[in-house]
PDB file of C-alpha atoms in Angstrom:
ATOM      1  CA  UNK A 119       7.887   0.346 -31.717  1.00  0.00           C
ATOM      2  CA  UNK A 120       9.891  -3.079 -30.353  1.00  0.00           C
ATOM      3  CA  UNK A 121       8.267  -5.511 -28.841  1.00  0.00           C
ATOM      4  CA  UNK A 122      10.145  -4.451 -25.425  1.00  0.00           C
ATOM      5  CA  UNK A 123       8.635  -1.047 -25.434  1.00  0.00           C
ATOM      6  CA  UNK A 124       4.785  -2.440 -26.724  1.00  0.00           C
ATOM      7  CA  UNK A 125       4.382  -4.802 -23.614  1.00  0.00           C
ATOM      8  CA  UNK A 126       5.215  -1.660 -21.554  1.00  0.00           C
ATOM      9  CA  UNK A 127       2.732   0.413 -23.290  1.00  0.00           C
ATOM     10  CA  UNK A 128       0.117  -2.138 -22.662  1.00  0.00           C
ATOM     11  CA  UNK A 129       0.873  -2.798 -18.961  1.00  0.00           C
ATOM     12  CA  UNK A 130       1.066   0.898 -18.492  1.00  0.00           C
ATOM     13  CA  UNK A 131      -2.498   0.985 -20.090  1.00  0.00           C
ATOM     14  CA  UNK A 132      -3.935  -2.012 -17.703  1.00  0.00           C
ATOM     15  CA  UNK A 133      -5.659  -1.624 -14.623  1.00  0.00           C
ATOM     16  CA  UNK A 134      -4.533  -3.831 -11.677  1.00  0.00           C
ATOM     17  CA  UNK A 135      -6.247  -4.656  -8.517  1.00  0.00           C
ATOM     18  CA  UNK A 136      -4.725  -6.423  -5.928  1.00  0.00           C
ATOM     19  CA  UNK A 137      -5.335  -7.243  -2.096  1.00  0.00           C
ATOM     20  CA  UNK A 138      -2.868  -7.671   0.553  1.00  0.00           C
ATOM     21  CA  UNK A 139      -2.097  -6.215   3.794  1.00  0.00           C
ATOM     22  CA  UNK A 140       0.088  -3.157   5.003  1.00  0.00           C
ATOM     23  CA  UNK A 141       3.951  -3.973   5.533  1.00  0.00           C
ATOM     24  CA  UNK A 142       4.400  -0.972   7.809  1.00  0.00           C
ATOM     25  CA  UNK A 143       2.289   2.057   9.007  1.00  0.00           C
ATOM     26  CA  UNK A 144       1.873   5.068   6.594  1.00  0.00           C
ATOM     27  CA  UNK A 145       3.802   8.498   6.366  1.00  0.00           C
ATOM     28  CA  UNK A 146       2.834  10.687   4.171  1.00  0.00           C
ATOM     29  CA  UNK A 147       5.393  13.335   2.557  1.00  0.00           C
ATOM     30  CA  UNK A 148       4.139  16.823   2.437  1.00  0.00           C
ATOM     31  CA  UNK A 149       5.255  19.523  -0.053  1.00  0.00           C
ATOM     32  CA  UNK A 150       5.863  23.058  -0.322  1.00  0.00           C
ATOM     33  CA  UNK A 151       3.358  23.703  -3.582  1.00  0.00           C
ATOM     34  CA  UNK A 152       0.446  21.836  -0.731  1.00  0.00           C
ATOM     35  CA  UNK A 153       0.687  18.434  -2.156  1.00  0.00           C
ATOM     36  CA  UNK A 154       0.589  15.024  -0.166  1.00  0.00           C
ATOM     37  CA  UNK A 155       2.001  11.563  -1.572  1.00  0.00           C
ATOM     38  CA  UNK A 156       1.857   8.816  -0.200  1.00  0.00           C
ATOM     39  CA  UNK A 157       3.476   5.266  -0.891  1.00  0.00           C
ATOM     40  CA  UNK A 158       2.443   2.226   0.389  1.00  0.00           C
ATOM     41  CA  UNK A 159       4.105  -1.223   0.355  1.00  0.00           C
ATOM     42  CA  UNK A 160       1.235  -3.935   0.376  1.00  0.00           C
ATOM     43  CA  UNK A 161       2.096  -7.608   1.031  1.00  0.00           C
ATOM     44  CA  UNK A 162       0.268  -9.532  -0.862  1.00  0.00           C
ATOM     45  CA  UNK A 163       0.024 -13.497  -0.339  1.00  0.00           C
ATOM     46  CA  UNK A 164       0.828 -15.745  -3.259  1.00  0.00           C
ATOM     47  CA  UNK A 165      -2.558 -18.176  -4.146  1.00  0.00           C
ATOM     48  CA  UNK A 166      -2.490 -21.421  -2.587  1.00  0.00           C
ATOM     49  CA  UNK A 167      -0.066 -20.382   0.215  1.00  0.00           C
ATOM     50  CA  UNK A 168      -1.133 -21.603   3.294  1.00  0.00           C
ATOM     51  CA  UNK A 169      -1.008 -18.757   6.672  1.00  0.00           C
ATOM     52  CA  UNK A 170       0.693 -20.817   9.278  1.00  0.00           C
ATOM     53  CA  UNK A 171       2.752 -23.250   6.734  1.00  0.00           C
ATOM     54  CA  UNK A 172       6.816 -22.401   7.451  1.00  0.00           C
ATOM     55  CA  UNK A 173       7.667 -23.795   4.323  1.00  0.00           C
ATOM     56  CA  UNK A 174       5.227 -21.309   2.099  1.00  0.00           C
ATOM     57  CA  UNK A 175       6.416 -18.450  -0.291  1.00  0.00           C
ATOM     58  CA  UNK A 176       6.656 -15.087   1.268  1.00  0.00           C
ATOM     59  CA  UNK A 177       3.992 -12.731   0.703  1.00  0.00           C
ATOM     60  CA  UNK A 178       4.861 -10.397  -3.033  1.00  0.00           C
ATOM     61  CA  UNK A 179       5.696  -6.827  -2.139  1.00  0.00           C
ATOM     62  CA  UNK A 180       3.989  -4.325  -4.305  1.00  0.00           C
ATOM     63  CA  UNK A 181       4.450  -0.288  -3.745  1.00  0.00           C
ATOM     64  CA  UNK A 182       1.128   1.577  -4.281  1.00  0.00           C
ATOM     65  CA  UNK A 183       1.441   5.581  -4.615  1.00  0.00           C
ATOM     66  CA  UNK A 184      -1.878   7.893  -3.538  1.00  0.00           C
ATOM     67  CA  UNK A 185      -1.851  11.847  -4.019  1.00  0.00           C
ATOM     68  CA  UNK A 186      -3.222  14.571  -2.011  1.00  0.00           C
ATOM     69  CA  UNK A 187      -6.707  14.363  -0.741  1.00  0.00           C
ATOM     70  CA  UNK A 188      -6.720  10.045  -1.369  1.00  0.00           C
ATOM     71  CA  UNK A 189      -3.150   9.862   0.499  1.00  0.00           C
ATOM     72  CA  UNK A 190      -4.090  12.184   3.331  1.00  0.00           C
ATOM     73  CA  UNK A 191      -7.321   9.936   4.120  1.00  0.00           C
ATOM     74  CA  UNK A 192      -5.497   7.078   3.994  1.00  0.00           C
ATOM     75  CA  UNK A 193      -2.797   8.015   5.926  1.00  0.00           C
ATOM     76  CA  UNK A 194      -5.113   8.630   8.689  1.00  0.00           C
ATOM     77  CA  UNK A 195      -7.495   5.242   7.875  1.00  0.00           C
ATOM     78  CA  UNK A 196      -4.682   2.539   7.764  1.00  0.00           C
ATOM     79  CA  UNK A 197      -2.134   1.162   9.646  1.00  0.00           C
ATOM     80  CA  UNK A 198       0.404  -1.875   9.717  1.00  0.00           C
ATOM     81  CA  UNK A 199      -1.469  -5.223   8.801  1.00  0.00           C
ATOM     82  CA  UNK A 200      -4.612  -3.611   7.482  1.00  0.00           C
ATOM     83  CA  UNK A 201      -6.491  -5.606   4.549  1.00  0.00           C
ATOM     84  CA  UNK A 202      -7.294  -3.369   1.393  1.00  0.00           C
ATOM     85  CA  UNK A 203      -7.755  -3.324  -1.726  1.00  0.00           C
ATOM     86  CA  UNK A 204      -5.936  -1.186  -4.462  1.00  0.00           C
ATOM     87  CA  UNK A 205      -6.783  -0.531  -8.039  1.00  0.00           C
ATOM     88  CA  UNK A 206      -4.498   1.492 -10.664  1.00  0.00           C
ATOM     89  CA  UNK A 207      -1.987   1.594 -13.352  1.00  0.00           C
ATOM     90  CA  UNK A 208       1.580   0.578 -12.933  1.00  0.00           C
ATOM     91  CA  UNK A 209       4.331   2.492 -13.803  1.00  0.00           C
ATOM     92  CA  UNK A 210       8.264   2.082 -13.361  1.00  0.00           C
ATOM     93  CA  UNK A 211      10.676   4.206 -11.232  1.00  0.00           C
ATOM     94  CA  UNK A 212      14.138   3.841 -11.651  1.00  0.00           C
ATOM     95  CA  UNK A 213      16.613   5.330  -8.468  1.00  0.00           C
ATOM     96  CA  UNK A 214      20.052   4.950  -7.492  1.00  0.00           C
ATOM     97  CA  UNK A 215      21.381   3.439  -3.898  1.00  0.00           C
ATOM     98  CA  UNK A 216      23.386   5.948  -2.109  1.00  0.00           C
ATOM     99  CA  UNK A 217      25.525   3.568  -0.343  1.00  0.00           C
ATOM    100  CA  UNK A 218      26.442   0.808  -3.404  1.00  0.00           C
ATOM    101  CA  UNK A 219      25.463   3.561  -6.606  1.00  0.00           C
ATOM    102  CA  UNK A 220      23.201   0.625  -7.554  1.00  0.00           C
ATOM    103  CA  UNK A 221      20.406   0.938  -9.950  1.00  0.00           C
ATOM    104  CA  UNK A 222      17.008   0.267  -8.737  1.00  0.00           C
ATOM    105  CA  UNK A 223      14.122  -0.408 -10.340  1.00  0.00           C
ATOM    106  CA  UNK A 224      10.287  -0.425  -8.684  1.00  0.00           C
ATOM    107  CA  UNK A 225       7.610  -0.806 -10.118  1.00  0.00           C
ATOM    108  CA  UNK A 226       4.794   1.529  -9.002  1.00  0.00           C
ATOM    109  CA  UNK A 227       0.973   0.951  -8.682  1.00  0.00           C
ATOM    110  CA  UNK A 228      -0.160   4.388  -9.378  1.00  0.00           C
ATOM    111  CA  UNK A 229      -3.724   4.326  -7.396  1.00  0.00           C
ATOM    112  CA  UNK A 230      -7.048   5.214  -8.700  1.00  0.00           C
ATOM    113  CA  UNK A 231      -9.097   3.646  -6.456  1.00  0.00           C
ATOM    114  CA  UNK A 232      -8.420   2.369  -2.518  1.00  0.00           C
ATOM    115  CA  UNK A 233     -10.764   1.158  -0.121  1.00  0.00           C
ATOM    116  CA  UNK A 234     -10.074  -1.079   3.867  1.00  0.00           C
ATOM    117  CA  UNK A 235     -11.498  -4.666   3.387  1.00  0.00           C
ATOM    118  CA  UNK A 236     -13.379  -5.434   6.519  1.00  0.00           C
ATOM    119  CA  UNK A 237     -12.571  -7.742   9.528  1.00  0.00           C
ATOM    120  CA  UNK A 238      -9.345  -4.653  10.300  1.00  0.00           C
ATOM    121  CA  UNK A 239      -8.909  -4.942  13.760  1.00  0.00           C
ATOM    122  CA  UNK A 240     -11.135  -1.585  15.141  1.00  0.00           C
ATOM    123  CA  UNK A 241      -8.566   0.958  16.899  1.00  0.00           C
ATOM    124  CA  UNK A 242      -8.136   1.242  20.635  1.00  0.00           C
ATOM    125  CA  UNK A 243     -10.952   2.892  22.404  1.00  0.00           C
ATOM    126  CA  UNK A 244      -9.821   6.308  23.417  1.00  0.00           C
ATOM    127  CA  UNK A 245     -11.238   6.416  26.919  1.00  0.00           C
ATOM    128  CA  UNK A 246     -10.789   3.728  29.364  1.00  0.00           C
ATOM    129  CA  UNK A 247     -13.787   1.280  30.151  1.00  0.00           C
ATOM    130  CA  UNK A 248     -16.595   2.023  32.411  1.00  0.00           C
ATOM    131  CA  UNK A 249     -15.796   0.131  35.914  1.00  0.00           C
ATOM    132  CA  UNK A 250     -18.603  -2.073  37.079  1.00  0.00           C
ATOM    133  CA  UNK A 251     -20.049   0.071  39.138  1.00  0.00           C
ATOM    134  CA  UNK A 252     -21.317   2.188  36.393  1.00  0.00           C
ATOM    135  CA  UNK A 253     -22.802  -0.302  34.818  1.00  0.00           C
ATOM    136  CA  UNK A 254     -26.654   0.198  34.670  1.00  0.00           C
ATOM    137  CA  UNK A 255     -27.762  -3.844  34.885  1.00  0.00           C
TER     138      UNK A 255
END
């Protein structure tokens, strides 16, 4: 075994957590054999970078992937700019660009374990509120 392919077999074997907030809203791919996946890309702020500072580094883009019964729920928990946290394994998936037959190169948090950090803004109500008048006090 090189060197090359021994730090891959140890980063494969490492769990990662990491904590950043949704780039875009969820949508989870269905299958024909009744499977879900779902992949997320989670911003996540470099330390020491300051929230309203124009000259700070972007936030680092990571892509987490959840399966069936973990994607489904969080497909319907999370949308864009939620906080959560993500722990799993990475893993490395290698595509080709349509348009420029590039060769690209991700690498993939596979997820064990997701959960919403709290202070998410709570969704909409889904009726409208009471008018004065029904107010009891």
């Amino acid at each position: 075994m090189n060197t090359l392919e021994l730090v891959a077999a140890i980063i494969r074997s490492a769990q990662f957590t990491i904590t950043g907030r949704l780039a875009y809203d969820p949508e989870p791919k269905y299958f024909d054999s009744g499977k879900c996946k779902l992949k997320l890309k989670i911003l996540v702020n470099r330390i020491g970078a300051k929230r309203n500072d124009p000259n700070a580094p972007k936030p680092d883009p990571f892509i987490a992937e959840l399966w069936n019964e973990d994607a489904q729920q969080a497909a319907d928990e999370l949308r864009k700019g939620d906080l959560l946290k993500v722990t799993g394994r990475l893993y490395t998936e290698t595509w080709t660009k349509r348009d420029t037959g590039e060769a690209v190169t991700d690498v993939v948090i596979k997820v064990e374990e997701w959960c919403p950090i709290a202070g998410n803004p709570a969704p909409a109500p889904a009726q409208p509120p009471a008018s004065d008048k029904e107010i009891p006090f």
